[in-house]
Tab-separated table of C-alpha atoms in Angstrom:
chain	number	residue	atom	x	y	z
A	1	MET	CA	111.754	106.616	112.058
A	2	THR	CA	113.279	107.602	115.264
A	3	THR	CA	112.121	107.941	118.794
A	4	ALA	CA	112.400	111.777	118.395
A	5	THR	CA	112.279	114.142	115.640
A	6	THR	CA	113.705	117.315	117.333
A	7	THR	CA	117.538	118.256	117.875
A	8	PRO	CA	118.359	117.649	120.930
A	9	ALA	CA	118.543	121.256	123.183
A	10	ASP	CA	121.582	122.588	124.358
A	11	SER	CA	121.983	122.159	128.099
A	12	ALA	CA	122.696	125.705	129.637
A	13	ALA	CA	126.391	125.150	129.826
A	14	GLY	CA	126.358	124.656	126.141
A	15	HIS	CA	126.330	120.866	126.084
A	16	ILE	CA	124.205	118.570	124.457
A	17	ASP	CA	121.731	116.341	126.524
A	18	PRO	CA	123.054	112.758	125.885
A	19	ALA	CA	119.538	110.819	126.383
A	20	ALA	CA	118.460	113.678	123.924
A	21	LEU	CA	120.916	112.922	121.579
A	22	VAL	CA	120.398	108.991	121.402
A	23	ALA	CA	116.520	109.463	121.314
A	24	SER	CA	117.190	111.542	118.154
A	25	ILE	CA	119.916	108.784	116.398
A	26	VAL	CA	118.703	105.631	117.466
A	27	PRO	CA	116.114	103.935	115.536
A	28	VAL	CA	112.741	102.560	117.318
A	29	GLN	CA	113.868	98.687	117.639
A	30	THR	CA	110.375	97.981	120.000
A	31	ARG	CA	106.910	97.410	118.375
A	32	SER	CA	105.273	99.248	121.068
A	33	GLU	CA	107.017	102.453	120.676
A	34	ARG	CA	106.713	102.888	116.916
A	35	ALA	CA	105.107	106.038	116.380
A	36	THR	CA	101.633	106.280	114.482
A	37	SER	CA	99.936	109.355	112.261
A	38	PHE	CA	96.902	109.589	109.960
A	39	ASP	CA	99.020	111.832	108.011
A	40	PRO	CA	101.357	110.555	105.388
A	41	ALA	CA	103.541	113.588	105.402
A	42	ASP	CA	104.439	112.319	109.080
A	43	PHE	CA	106.119	109.186	107.512
A	44	GLY	CA	109.019	109.235	105.385
A	45	THR	CA	109.699	107.110	101.880
A	46	PRO	CA	110.629	103.689	103.393
A	47	THR	CA	114.544	102.940	102.270
A	48	GLY	CA	114.882	99.230	103.615
A	49	ARG	CA	116.745	100.396	106.585
A	50	GLU	CA	113.991	100.810	108.758
A	51	VAL	CA	113.054	98.036	111.226
A	52	ASN	CA	109.994	97.539	110.007
A	53	TRP	CA	110.964	97.633	106.299
A	54	LYS	CA	114.510	95.737	106.029
A	55	LEU	CA	113.095	92.584	104.904
A	56	SER	CA	110.628	93.985	102.571
A	57	PRO	CA	111.205	94.486	98.751
A	58	ILE	CA	110.985	98.440	98.565
A	59	ASP	CA	111.477	98.368	94.982
A	60	ARG	CA	108.515	96.373	94.152
A	61	LEU	CA	106.036	98.131	97.246
A	62	ALA	CA	106.870	101.473	95.526
A	63	PRO	CA	103.967	102.302	94.134
A	64	LEU	CA	102.227	101.952	97.668
A	65	PHE	CA	104.265	104.641	98.979
A	66	VAL	CA	103.064	107.565	96.380
A	67	ASP	CA	99.975	109.904	97.833
A	68	GLN	CA	97.756	109.940	94.932
A	69	ALA	CA	94.258	108.737	94.443
A	70	GLY	CA	94.189	105.833	92.440
A	71	PRO	CA	91.672	105.140	89.296
A	72	THR	CA	87.888	104.135	90.338
A	73	GLY	CA	86.558	100.734	90.253
A	74	VAL	CA	89.801	99.050	90.321
A	75	MET	CA	88.634	96.916	92.920
A	76	GLN	CA	85.101	94.961	92.423
A	77	VAL	CA	83.481	94.122	95.830
A	78	GLU	CA	80.930	91.554	96.311
A	79	VAL	CA	79.394	90.937	99.562
A	80	HIS	CA	77.322	87.644	100.208
A	81	ALA	CA	76.076	88.064	104.231
A	82	PRO	CA	72.961	86.817	106.127
A	83	ALA	CA	70.489	89.456	106.365
A	84	GLU	CA	71.306	90.268	110.135
A	85	LEU	CA	74.744	91.983	108.844
A	86	GLU	CA	74.246	95.650	108.996
A	87	GLN	CA	76.155	97.452	106.444
A	88	LEU	CA	77.015	101.535	106.427
A	89	ARG	CA	79.605	103.687	104.858
A	90	LEU	CA	81.840	105.804	107.273
A	91	GLY	CA	83.641	109.564	106.275
A	92	HIS	CA	86.202	110.557	108.626
A	93	GLY	CA	84.898	111.512	111.740
A	94	ASP	CA	82.326	108.991	111.619
A	95	ALA	CA	82.451	106.271	114.682
A	96	PRO	CA	83.598	103.596	114.997
A	97	ARG	CA	85.936	104.465	112.177
A	98	GLY	CA	89.283	105.427	113.861
A	99	GLU	CA	88.017	103.840	116.996
A	100	HIS	CA	91.261	101.482	117.304
A	101	PHE	CA	92.980	102.100	114.309
A	102	ARG	CA	96.328	104.344	114.132
A	103	PRO	CA	98.833	103.751	110.861
A	104	GLU	CA	102.127	102.882	111.440
A	105	ASP	CA	103.282	103.156	108.082
A	106	LEU	CA	103.300	104.952	105.129
A	107	PRO	CA	100.754	102.995	102.939
A	108	SER	CA	98.482	102.575	105.727
A	109	ALA	CA	98.031	106.682	106.618
A	110	ILE	CA	97.793	106.986	102.470
A	111	ALA	CA	94.975	103.983	102.358
A	112	TRP	CA	93.154	106.344	105.719
A	113	SER	CA	93.190	109.503	104.026
A	114	GLN	CA	92.464	108.338	100.248
A	115	GLU	CA	89.532	106.482	101.529
A	116	ALA	CA	86.621	108.906	101.767
A	117	GLU	CA	83.993	106.351	102.753
A	118	ALA	CA	84.770	103.263	104.638
A	119	PRO	CA	82.627	100.461	104.649
A	120	LEU	CA	81.125	99.180	107.934
A	121	LEU	CA	80.436	95.754	108.351
A	122	ARG	CA	78.534	95.099	111.329
A	123	ILE	CA	77.402	92.129	113.515
A	124	PRO	CA	74.268	93.402	116.209
A	125	ALA	CA	74.272	92.633	119.586
A	126	ASP	CA	73.157	89.191	120.474
A	127	VAL	CA	73.196	88.606	116.700
A	128	GLU	CA	74.731	84.675	115.851
A	129	LEU	CA	75.324	84.828	112.146
A	130	THR	CA	74.528	80.926	111.126
A	131	GLU	CA	76.174	81.744	107.627
A	132	PRO	CA	79.877	83.151	107.177
A	133	VAL	CA	80.369	86.820	105.935
A	134	VAL	CA	81.957	86.494	102.214
A	135	VAL	CA	83.643	89.759	100.748
A	136	ARG	CA	85.142	88.939	97.347
A	137	LEU	CA	87.608	91.875	96.350
A	138	THR	CA	88.505	91.287	92.700
A	139	GLY	CA	91.475	93.632	91.550
A	140	THR	CA	90.921	94.775	87.668
A	141	GLY	CA	94.250	96.620	87.573
A	142	GLY	CA	95.896	99.713	88.654
A	143	LEU	CA	96.465	101.547	92.238
A	144	ALA	CA	93.529	101.074	94.804
A	145	HIS	CA	93.078	101.951	98.424
A	146	ALA	CA	90.856	101.071	101.116
A	147	HIS	CA	89.411	100.907	105.094
A	148	VAL	CA	87.270	98.465	106.227
A	149	VAL	CA	85.883	98.452	109.527
A	150	ILE	CA	84.492	95.391	111.149
A	151	GLU	CA	82.672	95.522	114.398
A	152	ALA	CA	80.976	92.480	116.519
A	153	GLN	CA	78.655	93.961	118.884
A	154	PRO	CA	78.286	92.950	122.512
A	155	HIS	CA	77.483	89.086	122.437
A	156	SER	CA	77.591	88.731	118.922
A	157	ARG	CA	78.889	86.012	116.979
A	158	GLY	CA	80.320	85.689	113.529
A	159	THR	CA	82.512	85.132	110.600
A	160	VAL	CA	83.957	87.273	108.005
A	161	VAL	CA	86.302	86.186	104.918
A	162	LEU	CA	87.791	88.579	102.990
A	163	ARG	CA	88.856	87.014	99.485
A	164	HIS	CA	91.322	89.017	97.281
A	165	GLU	CA	91.682	88.085	93.562
A	166	GLY	CA	92.542	89.311	90.398
A	167	THR	CA	95.527	91.918	90.241
A	168	ALA	CA	95.940	95.515	91.873
A	169	GLN	CA	98.385	97.756	93.598
A	170	HIS	CA	96.657	97.519	96.741
A	171	ALA	CA	96.904	99.302	99.720
A	172	GLN	CA	94.217	98.278	102.443
A	173	ASN	CA	93.678	98.977	106.343
A	174	VAL	CA	91.223	96.624	108.319
A	175	GLU	CA	89.897	97.900	111.519
A	176	ILE	CA	88.335	95.303	113.785
A	177	ILE	CA	86.471	96.005	116.938
A	178	VAL	CA	85.068	92.934	119.182
A	179	ARG	CA	83.052	94.299	121.966
A	180	ASP	CA	82.487	92.696	125.305
A	181	GLY	CA	81.338	89.135	125.093
A	182	ALA	CA	81.604	88.793	121.193
A	183	ASP	CA	83.195	85.859	118.987
A	184	LEU	CA	84.096	86.894	115.751
A	185	THR	CA	86.664	85.199	113.363
A	186	VAL	CA	87.979	86.920	110.459
A	187	VAL	CA	89.798	85.167	107.725
A	188	SER	CA	92.006	87.184	104.782
A	189	VAL	CA	92.600	84.702	101.865
A	190	GLN	CA	95.428	86.175	99.425
A	191	ASN	CA	94.952	84.550	96.011
A	192	TRP	CA	95.888	87.471	93.618
A	193	ASP	CA	97.575	87.009	90.455
A	194	ASP	CA	101.492	86.734	90.083
A	195	ASP	CA	101.700	90.314	89.543
A	196	ALA	CA	99.761	91.767	92.265
A	197	VAL	CA	101.294	93.942	95.056
A	198	HIS	CA	99.437	93.776	98.267
A	199	ALA	CA	100.542	95.939	101.712
A	200	SER	CA	97.580	95.525	104.668
A	201	ALA	CA	97.488	96.469	107.844
A	202	HIS	CA	94.942	94.734	110.360
A	203	GLN	CA	94.311	96.315	113.694
A	204	ALA	CA	91.500	94.530	116.336
A	205	ARG	CA	90.965	95.516	119.822
A	206	VAL	CA	89.583	92.597	121.754
A	207	ASP	CA	87.205	93.859	124.986
A	208	ARG	CA	86.018	92.030	128.215
A	209	ASP	CA	85.243	88.291	127.770
A	210	ALA	CA	85.402	88.672	123.954
A	211	LYS	CA	86.928	86.233	121.990
A	212	PHE	CA	88.822	86.647	118.380
A	213	THR	CA	90.229	84.640	115.629
A	214	HIS	CA	92.482	86.093	113.190
A	215	ILE	CA	93.588	84.070	110.152
A	216	VAL	CA	96.126	85.126	107.031
A	217	VAL	CA	96.206	82.417	104.010
A	218	SER	CA	98.552	83.868	101.636
A	219	PHE	CA	98.913	81.884	98.256
A	220	GLY	CA	98.909	84.280	95.196
A	221	GLY	CA	100.181	87.332	94.426
A	222	GLY	CA	103.763	88.988	93.557
A	223	VAL	CA	104.679	90.501	96.912
A	224	VAL	CA	101.779	90.046	99.949
A	225	ARG	CA	102.737	92.073	102.698
A	226	VAL	CA	99.765	91.613	105.383
A	227	ASN	CA	100.575	92.740	108.955
A	228	PRO	CA	98.029	91.961	111.824
A	229	SER	CA	98.138	93.736	115.313
A	230	LEU	CA	95.741	92.262	118.144
A	231	GLU	CA	95.036	94.401	120.912
A	232	LEU	CA	93.442	92.253	124.071
A	233	SER	CA	92.411	95.454	125.890
A	234	GLY	CA	89.604	93.696	128.073
A	235	ALA	CA	90.143	91.250	131.038
A	236	GLY	CA	89.438	87.685	129.877
A	237	ALA	CA	90.063	88.581	126.117
A	238	GLU	CA	91.167	85.642	123.874
A	239	GLY	CA	92.860	86.287	120.460
A	240	ARG	CA	94.077	83.696	118.379
A	241	MET	CA	96.477	84.599	115.694
A	242	TYR	CA	97.078	81.998	112.532
A	243	GLY	CA	98.480	82.150	109.614
A	244	LEU	CA	99.507	79.840	106.580
A	245	SER	CA	101.467	80.825	103.235
A	246	PHE	CA	103.180	78.762	100.211
A	247	SER	CA	105.721	80.552	98.260
A	248	ASP	CA	106.885	80.260	94.892
A	249	ALA	CA	109.671	81.015	92.615
A	250	GLY	CA	109.786	84.993	92.554
A	251	GLN	CA	106.809	85.425	95.267
A	252	HIS	CA	107.724	87.855	98.618
A	253	LEU	CA	105.150	86.565	101.381
A	254	GLU	CA	105.201	88.531	104.362
A	255	SER	CA	103.562	88.919	107.855
A	256	GLN	CA	104.361	90.967	110.661
A	257	VAL	CA	102.270	90.209	113.708
A	258	TYR	CA	101.920	91.942	116.923
A	259	LEU	CA	100.212	90.815	120.031
A	260	HIS	CA	99.447	93.043	122.442
A	261	HIS	CA	98.132	91.940	126.206
A	262	LYS	CA	96.714	94.518	127.546
A	263	GLY	CA	94.296	93.659	130.022
A	264	PRO	CA	94.317	90.786	132.670
A	265	HIS	CA	93.676	87.365	132.370
A	266	THR	CA	93.947	87.653	128.842
A	267	VAL	CA	95.061	84.288	126.948
A	268	GLY	CA	96.709	84.524	123.315
A	269	ASP	CA	97.975	81.833	120.912
A	270	VAL	CA	99.966	82.790	117.499
A	271	LEU	CA	100.930	80.378	115.202
A	272	TYR	CA	101.772	80.858	111.553
A	273	LYS	CA	103.354	77.763	109.065
A	274	GLY	CA	104.835	78.047	105.779
A	275	ALA	CA	106.206	76.310	102.648
A	276	LEU	CA	108.616	77.549	100.183
A	277	GLN	CA	109.859	76.550	96.876
A	278	GLY	CA	111.573	77.533	93.953
A	279	GLN	CA	114.429	79.993	92.956
A	280	GLY	CA	113.616	83.388	94.821
A	281	ALA	CA	110.816	81.875	96.909
A	282	ARG	CA	110.683	84.419	99.966
A	283	SER	CA	108.916	84.368	103.104
A	284	VAL	CA	109.212	86.602	106.202
A	285	TRP	CA	107.530	86.827	109.569
A	286	ILE	CA	108.329	88.936	112.565
A	287	GLY	CA	106.139	88.150	115.895
A	288	ASP	CA	106.133	90.459	118.482
A	289	VAL	CA	104.267	89.876	121.848
A	290	LEU	CA	103.828	92.619	124.496
A	291	ILE	CA	102.661	91.744	127.945
A	292	GLY	CA	101.845	94.744	129.395
A	293	PRO	CA	102.017	95.429	133.276
A	294	ASP	CA	98.096	95.242	133.943
A	295	ALA	CA	98.150	91.868	132.171
A	296	THR	CA	98.493	89.970	135.377
A	297	GLY	CA	97.617	86.005	134.874
A	298	THR	CA	98.363	86.182	131.249
A	299	ASP	CA	98.862	82.928	129.145
A	300	SER	CA	100.813	83.611	125.523
A	301	TYR	CA	102.600	81.806	123.221
A	302	GLU	CA	103.767	82.112	119.762
A	303	ALA	CA	105.484	80.103	117.234
A	304	ASN	CA	106.549	79.878	113.371
A	305	ARG	CA	107.403	76.820	111.272
A	306	ASN	CA	108.904	76.941	107.737
A	307	LEU	CA	109.474	74.082	105.481
A	308	VAL	CA	111.954	74.448	102.662
A	309	LEU	CA	111.271	72.295	99.962
A	310	THR	CA	113.683	73.254	97.081
A	311	ASP	CA	117.106	74.953	96.776
A	312	GLY	CA	116.980	78.687	95.905
A	313	ALA	CA	114.341	79.713	98.726
A	314	ARG	CA	114.443	81.669	101.804
A	315	ALA	CA	112.493	82.267	104.778
A	316	ASP	CA	112.965	84.897	107.374
A	317	SER	CA	111.884	84.102	110.869
A	318	ILE	CA	112.104	86.296	113.973
A	319	PRO	CA	109.894	86.229	117.264
A	320	ASN	CA	110.137	88.567	119.929
A	321	LEU	CA	108.497	88.573	123.377
A	322	GLU	CA	108.131	91.529	126.186
A	323	ILE	CA	107.012	91.169	129.530
A	324	GLU	CA	106.792	93.631	131.688
A	325	THR	CA	105.149	91.914	135.056
A	326	GLY	CA	105.847	89.076	137.052
A	327	ASP	CA	102.415	87.564	137.416
A	328	ILE	CA	101.715	85.539	134.324
A	329	GLN	CA	100.625	82.366	133.950
A	330	GLY	CA	102.810	81.546	130.897
A	331	ALA	CA	104.492	83.066	128.388
A	332	GLY	CA	106.835	81.552	125.250
A	333	HIS	CA	107.954	81.788	121.635
A	334	ALA	CA	109.480	79.557	119.206
A	335	SER	CA	110.545	79.510	116.023
A	336	ALA	CA	111.716	76.670	113.367
A	337	THR	CA	112.812	76.801	109.686
A	338	GLY	CA	114.328	73.312	108.284
A	339	ARG	CA	114.398	71.781	104.971
A	340	PHE	CA	112.231	68.551	103.830
A	341	ASP	CA	113.287	65.965	106.169
A	342	ASP	CA	114.935	63.075	104.187
A	343	GLU	CA	114.355	60.410	107.274
A	344	GLN	CA	110.540	60.868	106.176
A	345	LEU	CA	110.972	60.911	102.778
A	346	PHE	CA	113.042	57.370	103.107
A	347	TYR	CA	110.451	55.971	105.699
A	348	LEU	CA	107.496	56.425	103.438
A	349	GLN	CA	109.286	55.379	100.265
A	350	ALA	CA	110.294	52.082	101.934
A	351	ARG	CA	106.900	51.285	102.568
A	352	GLY	CA	106.093	51.350	98.944
A	353	ILE	CA	105.011	55.188	98.566
A	354	ASP	CA	106.533	56.986	95.613
A	355	GLU	CA	108.359	60.201	95.716
A	356	TYR	CA	106.204	62.631	94.885
A	357	GLU	CA	103.391	61.189	96.809
A	358	ALA	CA	105.434	60.766	99.975
A	359	ARG	CA	106.486	64.454	99.478
A	360	ARG	CA	102.738	65.168	99.224
A	361	LEU	CA	101.877	63.730	102.226
A	362	VAL	CA	104.026	65.265	104.431
A	363	VAL	CA	103.665	68.584	103.312
A	364	LEU	CA	99.534	68.746	103.613
A	365	GLY	CA	100.219	66.831	106.731
A	366	PHE	CA	102.580	70.214	107.661
A	367	LEU	CA	100.510	72.404	106.796
A	368	SER	CA	96.653	70.795	107.360
A	369	GLU	CA	97.117	72.218	110.968
A	370	ILE	CA	96.329	75.587	110.376
A	371	VAL	CA	93.788	74.861	107.323
A	372	GLN	CA	91.665	72.669	110.045
A	373	ARG	CA	91.581	75.660	112.481
A	374	ILE	CA	89.488	77.842	109.873
A	375	GLY	CA	86.142	76.297	110.915
A	376	ILE	CA	84.570	76.550	107.372
A	377	PRO	CA	84.192	73.270	105.539
A	378	GLU	CA	84.025	74.527	101.832
A	379	LEU	CA	87.059	76.670	102.571
A	380	GLU	CA	89.045	74.391	104.056
A	381	THR	CA	88.487	71.932	101.168
A	382	GLU	CA	89.362	74.676	98.869
A	383	LEU	CA	92.610	75.423	100.555
A	384	THR	CA	93.859	71.987	100.531
A	385	ALA	CA	93.224	71.579	96.697
A	386	ALA	CA	95.297	74.849	96.557
A	387	ILE	CA	98.119	73.130	98.399
A	388	GLU	CA	97.944	70.155	96.005
A	389	ARG	CA	97.957	72.597	93.161
A	390	GLU	CA	101.096	74.032	94.539
A	391	LEU	CA	102.958	71.067	95.208
A	392	ALA	CA	102.485	69.600	91.379
A	393	ASP	CA	103.234	72.917	89.720
A	394	GLY	CA	106.529	72.735	92.003
A	395	ALA	CA	106.882	69.117	90.786
A	396	ALA	CA	106.589	69.744	86.950
A	397	ALA	CA	108.893	72.883	87.159
């Protein structure tokens, strides 16, 4: 998609306006300048040349580019929640659906239009949930669309966990609104079967003095593309975005992360970590941070770390940072991708630890930094066990 869709107009002298010509043919490179639309017809079918699709497996994602309704019942949904949680259904035009969310690509626009009634999970004002809300989404095969709205009303506090399992071709939107003074954590776990295809757009807005933590954990699935976007709109808002992935042979796990500091004195922290093993294992991380002109006093940092365990695996990591004001506390970004450290392995083996156990300790130590930030002991234990299984499967292959 380009910055303009119209043909540049000729001047009175019959000459083409150079600025209009450039605008019509130069692809959008900056995340903040991407076009948005609720109408799928406004998005062309991705070819893989677009900046937001150039590292994605277009052929494997193709089922999500067709604007048609899928069969009913593909996704079985179970919600386990404290009694205080409010659950409603929102049609198109029913607030707060669409209060913040704007589709940035074709699957997202299709999911918006195909989801006639979006579920709303609302934590009422001044309520603190003592247990997490767990939404279990189990695919039974086929095409499925979804738009989910999560709202934390003023001065509320809670955690929502989205668990994806089974198999499906799933286009999904998650719209998140964190009102003044609220504190919300959303964890999205992708533990699909090997043939699942999942493209998800998460868009969140954090208002004045509110706190939001967003965590993406991707282990299962053939292609998983979870793109979180976080706007710190209110003064004093805080946002933390963490990610963990473990890609095996043939898997493509991707996240395009966007953190927009819009209000003054906001704080942002982004850390994604991934491990890869096996022929054709692939991970993609693109991190964009924008510190807007009114975001004075901002403190922001983003980082991505990847550990490549075997030959044949590939990790792409692209951090980007835009700063539109000179009055900030600090901003930075970092990216590192490396192979398993043979010196660490030698150090451990020299102290009587066998090679498999040494590798296990190093990988667990590398990834546990993200696991420990989830704050749900049962889920942390489960994910640690999942990492153990991934390592065992890799050793047996």
